[in-house]
Short mmCIF file of C-alpha atoms in Angstrom, two decimals:
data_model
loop_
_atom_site.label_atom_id
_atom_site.label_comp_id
_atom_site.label_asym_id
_atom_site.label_seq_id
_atom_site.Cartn_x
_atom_site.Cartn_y
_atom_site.Cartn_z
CA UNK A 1062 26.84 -10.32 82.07
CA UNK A 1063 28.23 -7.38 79.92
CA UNK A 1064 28.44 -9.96 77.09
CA UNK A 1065 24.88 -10.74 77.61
CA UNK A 1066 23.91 -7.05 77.40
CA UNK A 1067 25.69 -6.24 74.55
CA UNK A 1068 23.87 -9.32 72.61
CA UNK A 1069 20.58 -8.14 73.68
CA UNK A 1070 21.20 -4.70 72.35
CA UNK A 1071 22.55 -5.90 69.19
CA UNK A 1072 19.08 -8.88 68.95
CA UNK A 1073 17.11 -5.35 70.10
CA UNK A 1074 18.78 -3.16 67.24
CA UNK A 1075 18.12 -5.83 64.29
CA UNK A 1076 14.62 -5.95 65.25
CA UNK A 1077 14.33 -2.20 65.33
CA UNK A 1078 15.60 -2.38 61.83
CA UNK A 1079 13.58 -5.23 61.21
CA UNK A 1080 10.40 -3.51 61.58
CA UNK A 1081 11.43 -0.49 59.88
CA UNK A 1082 11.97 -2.32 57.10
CA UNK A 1083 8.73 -4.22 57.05
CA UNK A 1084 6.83 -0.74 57.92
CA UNK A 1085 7.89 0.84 55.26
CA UNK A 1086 7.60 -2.16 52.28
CA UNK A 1087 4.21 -1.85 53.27
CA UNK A 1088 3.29 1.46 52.78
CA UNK A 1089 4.49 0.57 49.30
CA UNK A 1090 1.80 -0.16 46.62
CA UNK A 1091 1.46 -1.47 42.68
CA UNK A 1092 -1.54 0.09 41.16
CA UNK A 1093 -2.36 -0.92 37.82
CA UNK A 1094 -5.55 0.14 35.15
CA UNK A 1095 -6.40 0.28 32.12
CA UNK A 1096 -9.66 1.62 30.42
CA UNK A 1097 -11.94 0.43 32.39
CA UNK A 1098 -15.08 -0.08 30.04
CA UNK A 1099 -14.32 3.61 28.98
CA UNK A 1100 -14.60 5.18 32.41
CA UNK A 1101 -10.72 5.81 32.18
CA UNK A 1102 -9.62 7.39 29.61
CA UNK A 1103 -6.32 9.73 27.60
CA UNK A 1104 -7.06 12.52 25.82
CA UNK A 1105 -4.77 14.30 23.07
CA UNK A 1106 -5.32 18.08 23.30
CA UNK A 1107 -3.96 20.84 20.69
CA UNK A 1108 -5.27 24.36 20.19
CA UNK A 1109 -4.26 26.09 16.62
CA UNK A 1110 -4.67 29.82 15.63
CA UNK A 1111 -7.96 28.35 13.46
CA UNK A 1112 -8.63 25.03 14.83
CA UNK A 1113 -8.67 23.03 18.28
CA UNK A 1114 -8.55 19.17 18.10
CA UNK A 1115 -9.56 16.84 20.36
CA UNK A 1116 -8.82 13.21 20.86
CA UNK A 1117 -9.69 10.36 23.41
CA UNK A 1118 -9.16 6.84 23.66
CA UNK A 1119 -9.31 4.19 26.49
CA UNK A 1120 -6.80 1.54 24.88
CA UNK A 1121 -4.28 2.14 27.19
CA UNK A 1122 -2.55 0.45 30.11
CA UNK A 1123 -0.84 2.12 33.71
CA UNK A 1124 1.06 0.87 36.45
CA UNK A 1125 2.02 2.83 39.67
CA UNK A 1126 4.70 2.01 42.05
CA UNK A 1127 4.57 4.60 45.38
CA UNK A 1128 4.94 4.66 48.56
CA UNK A 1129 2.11 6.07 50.70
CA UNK A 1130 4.06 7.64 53.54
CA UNK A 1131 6.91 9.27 50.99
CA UNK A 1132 5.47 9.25 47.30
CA UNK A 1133 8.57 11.27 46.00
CA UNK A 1134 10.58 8.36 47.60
CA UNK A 1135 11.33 6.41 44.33
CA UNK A 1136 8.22 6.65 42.78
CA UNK A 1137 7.48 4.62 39.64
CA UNK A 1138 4.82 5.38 37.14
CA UNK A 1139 4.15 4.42 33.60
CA UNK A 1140 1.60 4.84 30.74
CA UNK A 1141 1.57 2.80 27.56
CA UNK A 1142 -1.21 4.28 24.71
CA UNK A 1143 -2.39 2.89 21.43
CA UNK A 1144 -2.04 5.56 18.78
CA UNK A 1145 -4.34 4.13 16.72
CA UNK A 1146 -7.29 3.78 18.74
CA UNK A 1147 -7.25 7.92 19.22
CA UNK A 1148 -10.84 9.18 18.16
CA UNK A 1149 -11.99 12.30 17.69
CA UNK A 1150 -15.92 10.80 17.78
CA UNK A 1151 -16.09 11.05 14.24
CA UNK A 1152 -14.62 8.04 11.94
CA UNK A 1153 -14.30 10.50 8.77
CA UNK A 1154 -12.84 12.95 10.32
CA UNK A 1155 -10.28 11.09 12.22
CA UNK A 1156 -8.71 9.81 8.70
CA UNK A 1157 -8.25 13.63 8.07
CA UNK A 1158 -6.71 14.19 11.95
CA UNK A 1159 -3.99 10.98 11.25
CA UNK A 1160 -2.82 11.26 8.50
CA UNK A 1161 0.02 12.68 6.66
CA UNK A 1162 -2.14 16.86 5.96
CA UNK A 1163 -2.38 17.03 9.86
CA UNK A 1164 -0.44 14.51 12.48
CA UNK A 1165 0.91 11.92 11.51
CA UNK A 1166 2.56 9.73 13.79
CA UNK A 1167 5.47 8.21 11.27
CA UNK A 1168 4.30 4.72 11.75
CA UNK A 1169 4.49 4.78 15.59
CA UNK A 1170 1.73 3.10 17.22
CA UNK A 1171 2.09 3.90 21.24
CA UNK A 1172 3.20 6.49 23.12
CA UNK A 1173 4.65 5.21 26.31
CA UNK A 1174 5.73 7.18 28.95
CA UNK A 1175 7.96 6.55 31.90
CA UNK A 1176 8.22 8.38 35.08
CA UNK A 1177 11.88 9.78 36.14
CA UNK A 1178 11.73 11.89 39.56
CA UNK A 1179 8.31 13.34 41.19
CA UNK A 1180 8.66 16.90 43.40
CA UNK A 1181 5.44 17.61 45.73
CA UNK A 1182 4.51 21.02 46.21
CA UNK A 1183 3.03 21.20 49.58
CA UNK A 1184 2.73 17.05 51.10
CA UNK A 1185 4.69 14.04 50.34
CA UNK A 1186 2.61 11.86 52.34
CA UNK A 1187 -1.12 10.32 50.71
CA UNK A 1188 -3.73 10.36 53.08
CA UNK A 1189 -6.94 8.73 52.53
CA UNK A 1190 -9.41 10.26 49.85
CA UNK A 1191 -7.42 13.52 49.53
CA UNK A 1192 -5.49 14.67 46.82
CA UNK A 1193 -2.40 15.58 46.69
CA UNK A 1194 -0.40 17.83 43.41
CA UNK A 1195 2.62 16.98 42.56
CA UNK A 1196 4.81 17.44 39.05
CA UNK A 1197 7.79 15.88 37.64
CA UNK A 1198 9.69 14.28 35.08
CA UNK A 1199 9.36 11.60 32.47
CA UNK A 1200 11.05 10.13 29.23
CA UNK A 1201 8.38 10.03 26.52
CA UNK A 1202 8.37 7.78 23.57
CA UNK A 1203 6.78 8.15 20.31
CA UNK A 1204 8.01 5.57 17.79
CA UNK A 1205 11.99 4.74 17.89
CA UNK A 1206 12.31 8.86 19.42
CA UNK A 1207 12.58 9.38 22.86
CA UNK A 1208 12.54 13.29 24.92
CA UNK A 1209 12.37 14.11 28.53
CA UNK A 1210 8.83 16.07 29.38
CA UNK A 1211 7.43 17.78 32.51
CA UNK A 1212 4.46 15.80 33.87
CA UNK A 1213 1.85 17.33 36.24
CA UNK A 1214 -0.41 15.18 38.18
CA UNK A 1215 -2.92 15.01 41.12
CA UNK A 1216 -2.94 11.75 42.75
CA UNK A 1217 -5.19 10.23 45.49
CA UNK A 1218 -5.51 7.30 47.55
CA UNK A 1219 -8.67 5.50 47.98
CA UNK A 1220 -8.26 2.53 50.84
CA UNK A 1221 -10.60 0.32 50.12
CA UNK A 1222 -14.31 -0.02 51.40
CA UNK A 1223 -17.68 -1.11 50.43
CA UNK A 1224 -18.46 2.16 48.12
CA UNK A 1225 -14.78 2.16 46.31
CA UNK A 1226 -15.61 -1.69 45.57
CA UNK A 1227 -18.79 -0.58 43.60
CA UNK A 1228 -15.58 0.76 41.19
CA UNK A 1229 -12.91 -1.15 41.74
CA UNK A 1230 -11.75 -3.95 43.92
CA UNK A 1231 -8.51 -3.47 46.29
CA UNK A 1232 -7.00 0.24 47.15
CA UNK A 1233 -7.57 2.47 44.51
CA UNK A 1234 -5.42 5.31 43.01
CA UNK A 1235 -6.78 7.98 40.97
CA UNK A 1236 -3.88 9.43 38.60
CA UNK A 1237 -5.43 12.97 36.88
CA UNK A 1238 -2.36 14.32 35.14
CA UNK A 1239 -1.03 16.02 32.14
CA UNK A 1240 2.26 15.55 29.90
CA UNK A 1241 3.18 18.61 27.75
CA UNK A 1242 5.95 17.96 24.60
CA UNK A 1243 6.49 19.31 20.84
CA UNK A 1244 5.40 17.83 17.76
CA UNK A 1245 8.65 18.58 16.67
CA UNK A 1246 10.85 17.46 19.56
CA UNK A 1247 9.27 14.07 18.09
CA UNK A 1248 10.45 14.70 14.43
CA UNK A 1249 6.81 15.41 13.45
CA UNK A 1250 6.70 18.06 10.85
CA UNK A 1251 3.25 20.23 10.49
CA UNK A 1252 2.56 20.38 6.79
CA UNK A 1253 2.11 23.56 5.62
CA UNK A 1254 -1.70 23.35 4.76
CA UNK A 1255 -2.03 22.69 8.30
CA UNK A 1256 0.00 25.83 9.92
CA UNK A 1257 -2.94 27.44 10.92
CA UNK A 1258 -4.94 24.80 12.28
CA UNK A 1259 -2.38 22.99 14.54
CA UNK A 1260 0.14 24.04 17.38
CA UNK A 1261 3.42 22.17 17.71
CA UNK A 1262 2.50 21.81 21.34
CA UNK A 1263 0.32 19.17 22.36
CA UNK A 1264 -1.22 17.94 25.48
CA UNK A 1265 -1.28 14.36 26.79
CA UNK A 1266 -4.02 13.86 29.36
CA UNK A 1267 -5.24 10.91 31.78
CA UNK A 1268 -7.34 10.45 33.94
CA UNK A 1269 -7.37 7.05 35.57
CA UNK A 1270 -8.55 5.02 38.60
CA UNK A 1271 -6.13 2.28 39.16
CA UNK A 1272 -6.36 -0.78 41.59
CA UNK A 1273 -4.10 -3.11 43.71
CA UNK A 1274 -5.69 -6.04 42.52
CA UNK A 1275 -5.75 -5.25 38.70
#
């Protein structure tokens, strides 16, 4: 009889586990996007003492891994851009913006960035259609030259229903953040002619709704 007990608890335990396990693989999501027909879209920011320049583009592609219940719990996010499609609206003057009198990129032609750790200021937990702030830590690549950057970001979760499928079909996450870095920590010099008119720092924004069935 005490045998018998003693299996039951152990078959009980197992399944206790069991369903942990299951619960909590599927509060995990993949999100992916990309531009969207231009209604995502990255934007390269940078304010000189005589100049501000901005840039936007929606050749890009994201993927987020997070869990809903714990998004600081091994959260994976990353964000692959095509240099060359940056505009500033105007063709002319975007030959002046990249090129070698203002940025130029040394031949690199993404930026790709790769989320490390995530810290949430007030919740950990997504619930539906409310935002949540949260900032971290990523590698950022431009070219063969890697640095680690601070990355702020707002994230959302949209469960799925018939409005958020006039969007997008599946869940949706909406990713609005920000990455911060130096020209310089990127072995970009600013040529003297253009001292005045660009900062070292630059600003890498999105601003993205991303899908479980992209």
């Amino acid at each position: 009889m005490k045998r018998n007990i003693t299996q039951l608890a152990l078959v009980a335990l197992v399944l206790v586990f069991a369903a942990a396990a299951i619960s909590q693989t599927g509060m995990r999501k993949m999100f992916r996007g990309n531009g969207d027909n231009n209604r995502n879209f990255v934007t390269l920011e940078n304010s000189g003492q005589l100049q501000s320049t901005l840039a936007m583009t929606s050749s890009f592609d994201i993927s987020a891994d997070i869990r809903l219940d714990s998004i600081q719990d091994g959260a994976a996010l990353e964000l692959n851009v095509q240099l060359g499609s940056l505009t500033t609206g105007n063709s002319a003057y975007d030959m002046e913006v990249f090129s070698a009198r203002f940025i130029d990129w040394k031949g690199a032609s993404t930026v790709n960035f790769k989320l490390l750790d995530l810290a949430i200021s007030r919740n950990y937990a997504l619930e539906n259609e409310k935002a949540v702030p949260a900032s971290g830590r990523g590698v950022l690549t431009i070219g063969s030259v890697s640095d680690t950057v601070g990355v702020d970001l707002q994230i959302r979760y949209l469960a799925a229903n018939d409005v958020t499928r006039g969007r997008l079909p599946g869940d949706l996450l909406h990713l609005n953040g920000s990455i911060n870095f130096r020209l310089s920590d990127f072995g970009i010099v600013i040529p003297q002619e253009a001292l005045l008119r660009l900062d070292d720092r630059v600003k890498l924004r999105f601003d993205v709704y991303t899908s479980t069935q992209m």
